[in-house]
Structures are given as C-alpha cells and as structure tokens.
Coordinates of C-alpha atoms in Angstrom, one line a residue:
X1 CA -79.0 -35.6 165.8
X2 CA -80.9 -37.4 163.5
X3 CA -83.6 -34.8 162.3
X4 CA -83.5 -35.7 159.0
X5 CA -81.2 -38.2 157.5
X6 CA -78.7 -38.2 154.8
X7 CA -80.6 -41.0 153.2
X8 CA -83.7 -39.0 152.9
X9 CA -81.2 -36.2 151.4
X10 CA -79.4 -38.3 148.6
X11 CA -81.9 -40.5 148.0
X12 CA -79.8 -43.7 148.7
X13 CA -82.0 -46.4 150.4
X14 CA -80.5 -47.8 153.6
X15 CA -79.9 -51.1 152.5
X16 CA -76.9 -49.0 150.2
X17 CA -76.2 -47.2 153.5
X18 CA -75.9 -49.8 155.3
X19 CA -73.2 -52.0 152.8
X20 CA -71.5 -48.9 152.5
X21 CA -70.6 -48.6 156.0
X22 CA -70.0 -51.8 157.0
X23 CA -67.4 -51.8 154.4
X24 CA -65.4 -48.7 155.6
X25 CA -66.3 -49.8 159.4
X26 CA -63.9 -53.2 158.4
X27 CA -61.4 -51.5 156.3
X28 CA -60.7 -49.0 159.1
X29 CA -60.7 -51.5 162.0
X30 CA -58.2 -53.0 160.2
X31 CA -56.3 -50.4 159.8
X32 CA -55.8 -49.5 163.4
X33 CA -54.9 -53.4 163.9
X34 CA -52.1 -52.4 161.6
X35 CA -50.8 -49.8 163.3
X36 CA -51.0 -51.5 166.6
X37 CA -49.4 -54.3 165.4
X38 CA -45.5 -53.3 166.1
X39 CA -46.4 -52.4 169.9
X40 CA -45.2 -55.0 172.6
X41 CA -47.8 -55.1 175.2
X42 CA -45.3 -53.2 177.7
X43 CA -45.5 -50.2 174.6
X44 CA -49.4 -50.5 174.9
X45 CA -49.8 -49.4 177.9
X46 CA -47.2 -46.7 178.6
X47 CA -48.4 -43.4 179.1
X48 CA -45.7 -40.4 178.7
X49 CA -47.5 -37.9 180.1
X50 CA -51.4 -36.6 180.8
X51 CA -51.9 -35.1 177.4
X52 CA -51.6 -38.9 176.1
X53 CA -53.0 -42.1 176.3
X54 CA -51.9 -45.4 175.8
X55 CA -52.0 -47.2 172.9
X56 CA -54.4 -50.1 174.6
X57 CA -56.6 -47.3 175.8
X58 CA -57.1 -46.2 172.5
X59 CA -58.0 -49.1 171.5
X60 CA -60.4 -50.0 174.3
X61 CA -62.2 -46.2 173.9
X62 CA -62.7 -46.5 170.1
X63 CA -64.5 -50.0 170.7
X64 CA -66.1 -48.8 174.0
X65 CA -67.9 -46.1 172.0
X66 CA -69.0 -48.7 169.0
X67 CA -70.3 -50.8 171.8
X68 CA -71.9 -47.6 174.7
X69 CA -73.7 -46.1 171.6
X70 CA -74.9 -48.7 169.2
X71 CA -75.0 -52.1 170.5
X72 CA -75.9 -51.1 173.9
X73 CA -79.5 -49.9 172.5
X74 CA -80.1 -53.3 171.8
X75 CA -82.2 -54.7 174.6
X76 CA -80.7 -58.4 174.0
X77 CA -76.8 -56.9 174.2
X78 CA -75.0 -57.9 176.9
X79 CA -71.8 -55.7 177.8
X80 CA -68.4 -57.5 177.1
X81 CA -67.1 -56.3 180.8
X82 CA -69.8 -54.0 182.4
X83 CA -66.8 -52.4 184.5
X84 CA -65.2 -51.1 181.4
X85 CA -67.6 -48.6 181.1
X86 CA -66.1 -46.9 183.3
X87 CA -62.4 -47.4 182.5
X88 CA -63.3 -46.6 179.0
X89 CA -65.5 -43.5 178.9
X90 CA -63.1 -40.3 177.9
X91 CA -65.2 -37.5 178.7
X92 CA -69.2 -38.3 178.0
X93 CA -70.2 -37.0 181.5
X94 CA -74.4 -37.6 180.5
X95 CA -73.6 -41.5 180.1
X96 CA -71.4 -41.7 183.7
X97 CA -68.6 -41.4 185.3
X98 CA -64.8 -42.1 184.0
X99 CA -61.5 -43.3 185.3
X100 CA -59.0 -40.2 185.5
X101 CA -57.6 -39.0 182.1
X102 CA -53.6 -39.1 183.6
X103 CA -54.1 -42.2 185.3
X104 CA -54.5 -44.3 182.2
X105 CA -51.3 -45.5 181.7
X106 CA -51.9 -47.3 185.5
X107 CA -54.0 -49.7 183.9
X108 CA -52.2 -53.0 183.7
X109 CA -55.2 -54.8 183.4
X110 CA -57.3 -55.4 181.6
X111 CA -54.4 -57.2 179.2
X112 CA -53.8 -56.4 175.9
X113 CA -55.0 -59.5 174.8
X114 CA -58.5 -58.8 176.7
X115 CA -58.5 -55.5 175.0
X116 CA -58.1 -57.1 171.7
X117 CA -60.4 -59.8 172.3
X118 CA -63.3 -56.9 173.1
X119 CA -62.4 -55.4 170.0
X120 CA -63.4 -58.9 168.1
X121 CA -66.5 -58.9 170.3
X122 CA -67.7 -55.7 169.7
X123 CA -66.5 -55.8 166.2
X124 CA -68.1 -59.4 165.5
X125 CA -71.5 -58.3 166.8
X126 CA -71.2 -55.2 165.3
X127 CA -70.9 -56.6 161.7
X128 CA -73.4 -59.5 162.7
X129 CA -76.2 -56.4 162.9
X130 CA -74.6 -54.5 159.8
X131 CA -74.9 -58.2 157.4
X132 CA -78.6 -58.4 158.9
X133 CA -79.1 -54.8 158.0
X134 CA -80.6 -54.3 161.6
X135 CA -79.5 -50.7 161.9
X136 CA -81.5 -48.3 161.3
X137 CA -80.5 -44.7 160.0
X138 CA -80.0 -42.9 163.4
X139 CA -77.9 -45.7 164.3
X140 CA -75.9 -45.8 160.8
X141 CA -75.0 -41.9 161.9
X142 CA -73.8 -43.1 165.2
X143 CA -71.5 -46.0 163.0
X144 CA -70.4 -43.1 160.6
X145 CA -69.3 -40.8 163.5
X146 CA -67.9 -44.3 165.5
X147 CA -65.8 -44.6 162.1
X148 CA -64.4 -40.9 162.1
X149 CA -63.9 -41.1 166.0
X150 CA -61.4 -44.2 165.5
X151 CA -59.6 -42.0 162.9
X152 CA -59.1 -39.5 164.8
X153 CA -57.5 -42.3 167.5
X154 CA -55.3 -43.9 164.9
X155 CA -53.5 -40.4 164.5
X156 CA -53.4 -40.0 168.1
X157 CA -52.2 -43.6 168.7
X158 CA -49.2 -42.9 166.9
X159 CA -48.0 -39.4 168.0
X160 CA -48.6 -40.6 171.8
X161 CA -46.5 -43.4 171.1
X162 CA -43.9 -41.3 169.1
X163 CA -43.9 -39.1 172.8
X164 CA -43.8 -42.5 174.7
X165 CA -41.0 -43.6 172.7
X166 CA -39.1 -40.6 172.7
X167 CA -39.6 -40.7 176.8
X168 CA -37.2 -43.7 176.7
X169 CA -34.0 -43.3 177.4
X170 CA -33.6 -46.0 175.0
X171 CA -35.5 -44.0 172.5
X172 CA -36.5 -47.3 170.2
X173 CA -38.5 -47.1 167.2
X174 CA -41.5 -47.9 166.8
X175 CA -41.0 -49.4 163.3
X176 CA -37.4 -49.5 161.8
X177 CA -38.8 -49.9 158.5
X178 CA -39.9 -46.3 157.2
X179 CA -38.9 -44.8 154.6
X180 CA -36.5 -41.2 154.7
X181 CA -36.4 -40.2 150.8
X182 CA -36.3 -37.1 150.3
X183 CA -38.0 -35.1 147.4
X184 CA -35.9 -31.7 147.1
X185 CA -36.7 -28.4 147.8
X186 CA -40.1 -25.9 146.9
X187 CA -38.8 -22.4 146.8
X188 CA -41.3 -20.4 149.1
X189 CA -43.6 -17.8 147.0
X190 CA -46.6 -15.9 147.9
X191 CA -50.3 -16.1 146.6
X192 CA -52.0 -13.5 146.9
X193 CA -55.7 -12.4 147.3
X194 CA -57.8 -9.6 147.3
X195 CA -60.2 -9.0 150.0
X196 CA -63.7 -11.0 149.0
X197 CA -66.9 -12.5 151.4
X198 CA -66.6 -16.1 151.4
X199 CA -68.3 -19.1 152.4
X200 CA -66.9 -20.9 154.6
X201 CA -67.6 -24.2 157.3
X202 CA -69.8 -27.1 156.1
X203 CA -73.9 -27.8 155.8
X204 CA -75.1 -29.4 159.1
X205 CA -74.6 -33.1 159.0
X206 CA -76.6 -35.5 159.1
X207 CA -79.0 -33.3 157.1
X208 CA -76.8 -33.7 154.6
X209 CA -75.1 -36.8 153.3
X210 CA -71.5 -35.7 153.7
X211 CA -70.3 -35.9 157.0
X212 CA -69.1 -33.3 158.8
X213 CA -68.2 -32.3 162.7
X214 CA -71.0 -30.0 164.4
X215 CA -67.8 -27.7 165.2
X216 CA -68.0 -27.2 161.3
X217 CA -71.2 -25.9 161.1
X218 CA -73.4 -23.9 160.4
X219 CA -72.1 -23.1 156.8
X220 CA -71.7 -18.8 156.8
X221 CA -70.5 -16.0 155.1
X222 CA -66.8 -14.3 156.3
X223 CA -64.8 -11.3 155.4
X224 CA -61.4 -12.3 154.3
X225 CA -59.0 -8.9 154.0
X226 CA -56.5 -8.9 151.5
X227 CA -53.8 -11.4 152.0
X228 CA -51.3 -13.7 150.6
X229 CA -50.6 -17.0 151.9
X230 CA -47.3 -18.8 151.7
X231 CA -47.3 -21.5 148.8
X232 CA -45.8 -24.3 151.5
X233 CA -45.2 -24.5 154.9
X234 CA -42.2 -23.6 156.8
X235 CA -39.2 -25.8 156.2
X236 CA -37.2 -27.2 159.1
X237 CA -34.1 -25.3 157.5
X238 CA -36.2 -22.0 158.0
X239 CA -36.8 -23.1 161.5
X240 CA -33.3 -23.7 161.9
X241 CA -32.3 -20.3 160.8
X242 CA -34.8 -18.8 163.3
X243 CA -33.1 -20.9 166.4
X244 CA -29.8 -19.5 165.2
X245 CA -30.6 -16.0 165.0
X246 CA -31.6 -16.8 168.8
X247 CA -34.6 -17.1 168.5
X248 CA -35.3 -18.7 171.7
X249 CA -33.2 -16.5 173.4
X250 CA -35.1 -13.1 173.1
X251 CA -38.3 -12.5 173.9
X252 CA -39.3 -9.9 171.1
X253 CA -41.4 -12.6 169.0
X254 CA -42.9 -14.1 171.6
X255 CA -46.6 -14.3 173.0
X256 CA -45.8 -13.1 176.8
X257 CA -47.3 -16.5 178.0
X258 CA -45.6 -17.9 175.0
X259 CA -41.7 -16.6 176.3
X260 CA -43.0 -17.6 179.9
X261 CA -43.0 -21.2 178.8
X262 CA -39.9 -20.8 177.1
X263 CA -37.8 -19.8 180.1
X264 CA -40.1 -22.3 182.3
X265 CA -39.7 -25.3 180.5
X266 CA -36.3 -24.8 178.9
X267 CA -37.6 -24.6 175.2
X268 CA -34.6 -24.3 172.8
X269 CA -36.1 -25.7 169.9
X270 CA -38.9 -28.1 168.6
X271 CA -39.2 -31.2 171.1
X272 CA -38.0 -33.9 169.2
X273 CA -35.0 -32.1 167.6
X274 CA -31.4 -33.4 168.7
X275 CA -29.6 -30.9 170.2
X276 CA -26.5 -32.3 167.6
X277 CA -28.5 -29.5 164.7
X278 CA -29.1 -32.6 162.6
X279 CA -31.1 -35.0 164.3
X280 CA -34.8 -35.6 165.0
X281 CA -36.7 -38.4 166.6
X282 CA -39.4 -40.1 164.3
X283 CA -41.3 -42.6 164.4
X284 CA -38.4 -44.6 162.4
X285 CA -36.1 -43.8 165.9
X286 CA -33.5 -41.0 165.2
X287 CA -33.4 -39.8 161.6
X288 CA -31.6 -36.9 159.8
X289 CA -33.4 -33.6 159.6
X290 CA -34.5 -33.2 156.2
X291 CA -34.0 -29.2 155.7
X292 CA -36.6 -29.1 152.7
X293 CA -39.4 -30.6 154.9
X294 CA -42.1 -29.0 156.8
X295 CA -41.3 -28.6 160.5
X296 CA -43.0 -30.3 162.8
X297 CA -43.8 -30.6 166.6
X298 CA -44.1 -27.0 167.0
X299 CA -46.8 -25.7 169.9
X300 CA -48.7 -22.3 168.5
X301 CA -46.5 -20.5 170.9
X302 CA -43.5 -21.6 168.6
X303 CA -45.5 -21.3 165.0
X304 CA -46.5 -17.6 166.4
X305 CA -42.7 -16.6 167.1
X306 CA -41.7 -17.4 163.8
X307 CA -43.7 -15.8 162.1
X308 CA -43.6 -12.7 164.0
X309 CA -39.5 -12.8 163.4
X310 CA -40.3 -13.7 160.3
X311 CA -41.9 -10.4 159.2
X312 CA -45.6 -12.0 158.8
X313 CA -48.4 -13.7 160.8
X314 CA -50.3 -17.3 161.6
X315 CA -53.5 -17.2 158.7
X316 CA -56.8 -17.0 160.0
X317 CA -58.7 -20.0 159.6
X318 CA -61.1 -18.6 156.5
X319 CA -58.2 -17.3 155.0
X320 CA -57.1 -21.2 154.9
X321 CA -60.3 -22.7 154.4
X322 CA -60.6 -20.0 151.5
X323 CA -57.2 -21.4 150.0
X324 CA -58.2 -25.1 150.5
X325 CA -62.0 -25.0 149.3
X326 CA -61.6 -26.8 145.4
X327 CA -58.5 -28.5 146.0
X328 CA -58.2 -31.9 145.7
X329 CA -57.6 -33.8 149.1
X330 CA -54.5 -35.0 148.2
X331 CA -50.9 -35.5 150.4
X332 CA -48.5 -37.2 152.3
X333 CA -51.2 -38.9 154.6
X334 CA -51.5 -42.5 156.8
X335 CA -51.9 -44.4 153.7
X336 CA -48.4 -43.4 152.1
X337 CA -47.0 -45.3 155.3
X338 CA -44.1 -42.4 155.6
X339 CA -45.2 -42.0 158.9
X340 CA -43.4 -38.5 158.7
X341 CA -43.8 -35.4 156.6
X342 CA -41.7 -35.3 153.5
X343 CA -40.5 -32.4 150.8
X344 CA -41.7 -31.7 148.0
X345 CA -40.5 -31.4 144.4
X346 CA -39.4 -28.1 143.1
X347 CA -41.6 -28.3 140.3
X348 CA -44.6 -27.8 142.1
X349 CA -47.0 -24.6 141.7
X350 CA -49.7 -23.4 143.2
X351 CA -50.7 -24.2 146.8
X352 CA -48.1 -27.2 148.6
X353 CA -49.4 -29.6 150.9
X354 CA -52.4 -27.8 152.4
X355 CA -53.7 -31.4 153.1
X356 CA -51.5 -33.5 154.4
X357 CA -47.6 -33.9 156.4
X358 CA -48.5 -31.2 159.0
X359 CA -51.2 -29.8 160.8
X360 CA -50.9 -26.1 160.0
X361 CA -51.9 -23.7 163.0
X362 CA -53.6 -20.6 162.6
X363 CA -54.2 -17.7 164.3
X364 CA -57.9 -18.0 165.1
X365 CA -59.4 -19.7 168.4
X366 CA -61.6 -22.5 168.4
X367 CA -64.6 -20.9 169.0
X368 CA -68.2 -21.5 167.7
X369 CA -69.2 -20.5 164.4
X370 CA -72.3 -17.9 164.3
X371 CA -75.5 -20.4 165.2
X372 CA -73.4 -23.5 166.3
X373 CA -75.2 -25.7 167.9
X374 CA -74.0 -28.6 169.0
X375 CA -75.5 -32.6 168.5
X376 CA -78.5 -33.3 170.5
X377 CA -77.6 -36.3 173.6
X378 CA -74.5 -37.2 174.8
X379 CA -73.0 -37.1 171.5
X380 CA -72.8 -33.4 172.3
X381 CA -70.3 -33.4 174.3
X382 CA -68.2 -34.5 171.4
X383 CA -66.7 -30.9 170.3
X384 CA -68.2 -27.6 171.8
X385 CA -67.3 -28.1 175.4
X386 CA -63.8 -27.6 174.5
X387 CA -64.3 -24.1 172.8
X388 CA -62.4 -22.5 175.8
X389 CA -58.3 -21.5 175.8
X390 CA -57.5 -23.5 172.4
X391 CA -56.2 -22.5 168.8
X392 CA -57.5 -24.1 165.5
X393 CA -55.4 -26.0 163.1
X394 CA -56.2 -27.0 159.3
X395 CA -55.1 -29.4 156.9
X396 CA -54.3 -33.0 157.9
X397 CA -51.2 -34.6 158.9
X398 CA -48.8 -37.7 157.5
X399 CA -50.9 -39.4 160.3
X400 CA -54.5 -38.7 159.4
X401 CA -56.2 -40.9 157.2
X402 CA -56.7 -39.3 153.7
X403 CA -61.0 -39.7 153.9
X404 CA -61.0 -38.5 157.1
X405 CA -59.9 -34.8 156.4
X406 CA -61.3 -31.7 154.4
X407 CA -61.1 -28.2 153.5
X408 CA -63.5 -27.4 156.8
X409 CA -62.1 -29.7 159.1
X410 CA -60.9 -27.7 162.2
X411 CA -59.2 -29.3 164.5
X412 CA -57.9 -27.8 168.2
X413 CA -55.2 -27.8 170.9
X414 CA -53.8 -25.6 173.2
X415 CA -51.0 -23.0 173.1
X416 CA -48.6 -25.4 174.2
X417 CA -49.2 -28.8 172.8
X418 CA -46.2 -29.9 170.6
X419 CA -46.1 -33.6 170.7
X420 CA -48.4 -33.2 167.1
X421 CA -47.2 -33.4 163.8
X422 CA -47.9 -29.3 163.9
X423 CA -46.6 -26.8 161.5
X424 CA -46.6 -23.0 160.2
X425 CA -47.5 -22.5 157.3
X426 CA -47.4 -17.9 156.8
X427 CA -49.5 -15.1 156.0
X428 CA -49.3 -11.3 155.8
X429 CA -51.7 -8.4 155.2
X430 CA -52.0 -6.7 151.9
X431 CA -52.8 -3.0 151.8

C-alpha cells in the first residue's frame, strides 16, 4: 500500500505530515462525538434492520480500526478489551473472525459508556504517538484512510438512526432543532455535450498525495456519447407527479426485479414519505415535504422508474464525473447542520448541487475500473470484494462531510437500498 509515499511525491517532510493529520484526526473525532451526542444509550444500540448498525457499533468499529491497524503494530500496545476484536471487526476476514453483521443491535454490552471510554483510550494513545511524531509514513496512510473510514461512519451513523427512528412507532426525532427553510425553486434545464474521450477516476493513492479510494483508480480514458445532463436533481414535486400518474401501480417503467419488489414489499412511494402527500420523516421528526427539494430515499429501482416514465435515463458515471471534474466542492453538506437536503435559489446557472444534499445514482455498476487493483494486506478487503450485484452513486449527501467527497468518489449499494439520502438526478442521449 505504501510503495511510494505521498511525502516522497509533494515533497512535504513527515514531521508536516504528521501535524497535519493529527489535526484533522481531532477535528473529526470530534465531530462524530457531536453527532452522537443527542442519542440516549437505548438509541445507541437499536438496530432497525440488517442493512444497519447501531449507532454504538459505529462508534466501537471506527475506533476498533484506529486501534487493529496502527496501534496494534506497536509491540508495547496492549488491547483496550482483546474480546472486542471480535465484536468489532466488520468484514476484514485476513485479521479474524467477526460477530454477525444483523446481530449487532444484540449487543447490550459492552455499555455505551465503555464504548466511549475506548474511544478516549484509543484516541489518547493515538495522539500520544502523533505529538511524539512516532508514526511513520506507512502508518500516517493507515491514519489518513482511519480518518476517511470514520467519515464514511458519521454519514452512516445518522441515516441508520434516521431508519431506527422512523421504526418507532413513536417516531421521535433525533434532534428537534434543525432547520426547514426553504430556498425556492431551480427550473430544470438541460446541458448538453457532445460526445468527447475523457479522463476520468483518480491517480493511485498513496503514490500521490491526494487521497483517494483504490475503487477510484487507476486514472483512464472513457468514451462519453453525446448527452445532456439535467441542471439539478429531481424535485420531490416531480416525484410526486410520478406517484400520481400511478406510477407504482404499473409496471411499464419498472426494472422486472425492480416491479417484483414493488408488489412484494408494498412500495407506494419513497420510504419515509407520509402517506397524508405532505409529510416526510427527517431527522428533525415529521416535517413538510418541501416540493422544490431533491428527493430523497429512493432505491435505484425507484430513481430508474422515473426516469424511464420520465422520457430519459440514470447518467452513466463518466458522464457525471465528466460534469463534476472542475467544480468547486461546494453544497448542502454535514457541516451546514441541515441534516436534510434543501432547494435551491432560482437564480442559479449552470450545474445544481452535484456535491452535496443527495447521493445521485447512476446507471453504471460498481465494477473495477480497467487495471484496478486493489490495496496490498488486509486493507484490501476495503472496496473490491463488493464489486458484485451493486450500482454506483456520485456526488455527496447533506450527511457527508464536505473534505470527504470529490468529483471521483464512487460510492455503492444495491438495487434496493433506500434508507440513504439517494436521489435522481436525469440524462438522455443526443443524436
């Protein structure tokens, strides 16, 4: 993993590094204490179904890794609980075995007051190596990836618990404080393009300072046919209009496996809409449905049907990355604490919140670019064992945290998964 460093690349000594990263290591720990901070310890450990994880087992996994692949090379370390290795692990078969991903929310113990005392641990000793400058570079990798790993858990901390809450007949909030403003509406355009060989995907970290997934790599060439992308994504009054011309009641848009679900699992329209038209669960509780905003919770299945009925098609993923490469990475994201996607003004031009509010499905699957390989070690198992039965989606959420996302970033789920802040955003061929 660690062939040639991105120290060695940039020329930065390690000392730099090293004071770099501890500084984002802190800022992001404390970050997830934030977001963790409104759950009662009967929230932490609540698991709504097998697709999600409880909030205390996020935060026992992110630290797990921290402590499994940095502080455990350390000779003198001492494990906070060996046992939690086990509990711990999510899916690093080369390092051992792991408790059952859907039984996680039968962990009553250890409390969340151990769990948050191992996060001091870990974090304490971590910090206690970083102020010694005691890592070395291959080590400072593992902290950067650590670092992206626990971002990727703070966005999945809160839609699990968004699912969890939802689950309740009660249906609390998690914080009653979000905002709901509204911007105003973005009339939908088109932007076309004519057909052109692009670059697209990212230069193999950690040969290169800027860091990047080995599911980005290796940088390559693509054909992208003549388009046009939509300037926004697909507003939940759009949506709307597509439920009421029945649009889960026929199966001409549909995916055959797509309009099997349907009828199996009683799909009428995106899961956290109210059945009243109006309503939609957030993360603030029940909320009004802002029609100028991008829809959200939508599987591919969903995203796919509309834009068949719609009279277009899901983008290909270079055809985004195409859009997106050059833009600023700028949005609706964690740090604007909306918790939720929001509209934008009318005024705006150009592309519309390709980073940020929703993730934005396409129509390619997540397979491995031409000469992927993945990282050496167990750290391989990271991203390309999952290449198998999932679709790619672009772009960033209102949960993603704004460094932690850019224009090659492809991240994956199955046909079916929903619980996501997941959108549409259109294309259609130009001949």
């Amino acid at each position: 993993m660690h062939a040639k460093t991105p120290a060695a690349v940039a020329g930065h000594d390690r000392t730099s590094r090293t004071e770099d990263l501890r500084a984002r290591f802190a800022a992001m720990r404390a970050t997830t204490r934030a977001l963790a901070a409104p759950l009662s310890a009967e929230d932490a450990m609540v698991q709504s179904m097998d697709d999600a994880s409880p909030a205390k087992w996020h935060l026992a996994h992110t630290t797990w890794f921290f402590e499994r692949f940095i502080l455990a090379g350390d000779a003198q370390y001492r494990p906070f609980d060996p046992a939690w290795d086990y509990l711990f692990n999510s899916y690093y078969n080369s390092v051992g075995p792991m408790h059952a991903r859907p039984r996680r929310g039968l962990l009553s113990r250890p409390s969340l007051e151990q769990v948050r005392a191992y996060r001091e641990h870990v974090e304490a000793r971590l910090q206690q190596r970083l102020r010694a400058h005691a890592l070395d570079h291959a080590a400072l990798d593992i902290l950067e990836l650590g670092i992206q790993h626990e971002q990727q858990h703070q966005e999945l901390l809160l839609t699990d618990i968004r699912h969890a809450l939802w689950s309740n007949p009660l249906q609390p909030a998690y914080r009653e404080d979000l905002p709901g403003t509204r911007a105003g509406a973005s009339p939908l355009r088109w932007i076309a393009r004519e057909e052109q060989i692009v670059e697209i995907g990212a230069a193999s970290w950690p040969a290169v300072k800027d860091f990047a997934y080995d599911n980005e790599s290796p940088r390559h060439r693509a054909l992208v046919p003549a388009h046009a992308l939509a300037s926004r994504p697909v507003s939940n009054a759009e949506f709307q209009a597509f439920i009421d011309d029945g649009g889960y009641r026929t199966p001409a848009p549909w995916l055959s496996d797509g309009w099997a679900t349907v009828q199996a699992r009683g799909w009428q329209r995106p899961l956290y809409w109210h059945q009243d038209g109006v309503r939609e669960f957030t993360l603030g509780g029940w909320r009004e449905r802002d029609p100028d905003a991008p829809a959200c919770g939508l599987s591919l299945f969903e995203a796919d049907a509309f834009a068949r009925w719609a009279g277009a098609r899901l983008p290909t993923e270079a055809e985004w990355e195409q859009a997106a490469t050059g833009l600023a990475v700028d949005g609706n994201f964690i740090e604007t604490d909306a918790l939720h996607p929001q509209s934008v003004p009318a005024a705006e031009t150009g592309f519309a919140q390709l980073f940020g509010d929703v993730w934005e499905w396409t129509g390619s699957a997540y397979l491995p670019y031409p000469g992927f390989a993945p990282w050496p070690g167990a750290l391989g198992e990271y991203n390309g064992k999952f290449m198998n039965a999932q679709w790619v989606l672009r772009g960033g959420s209102c949960a993603t945290a704004r460094n932690h996302i850019r224009a090659s970033y492809r991240n994956f789920f199955p046909s079916d998964a929903r619980w996501q802040f997941a959108g549409v955003r259109l294309a259609k061929d130009l001949t």
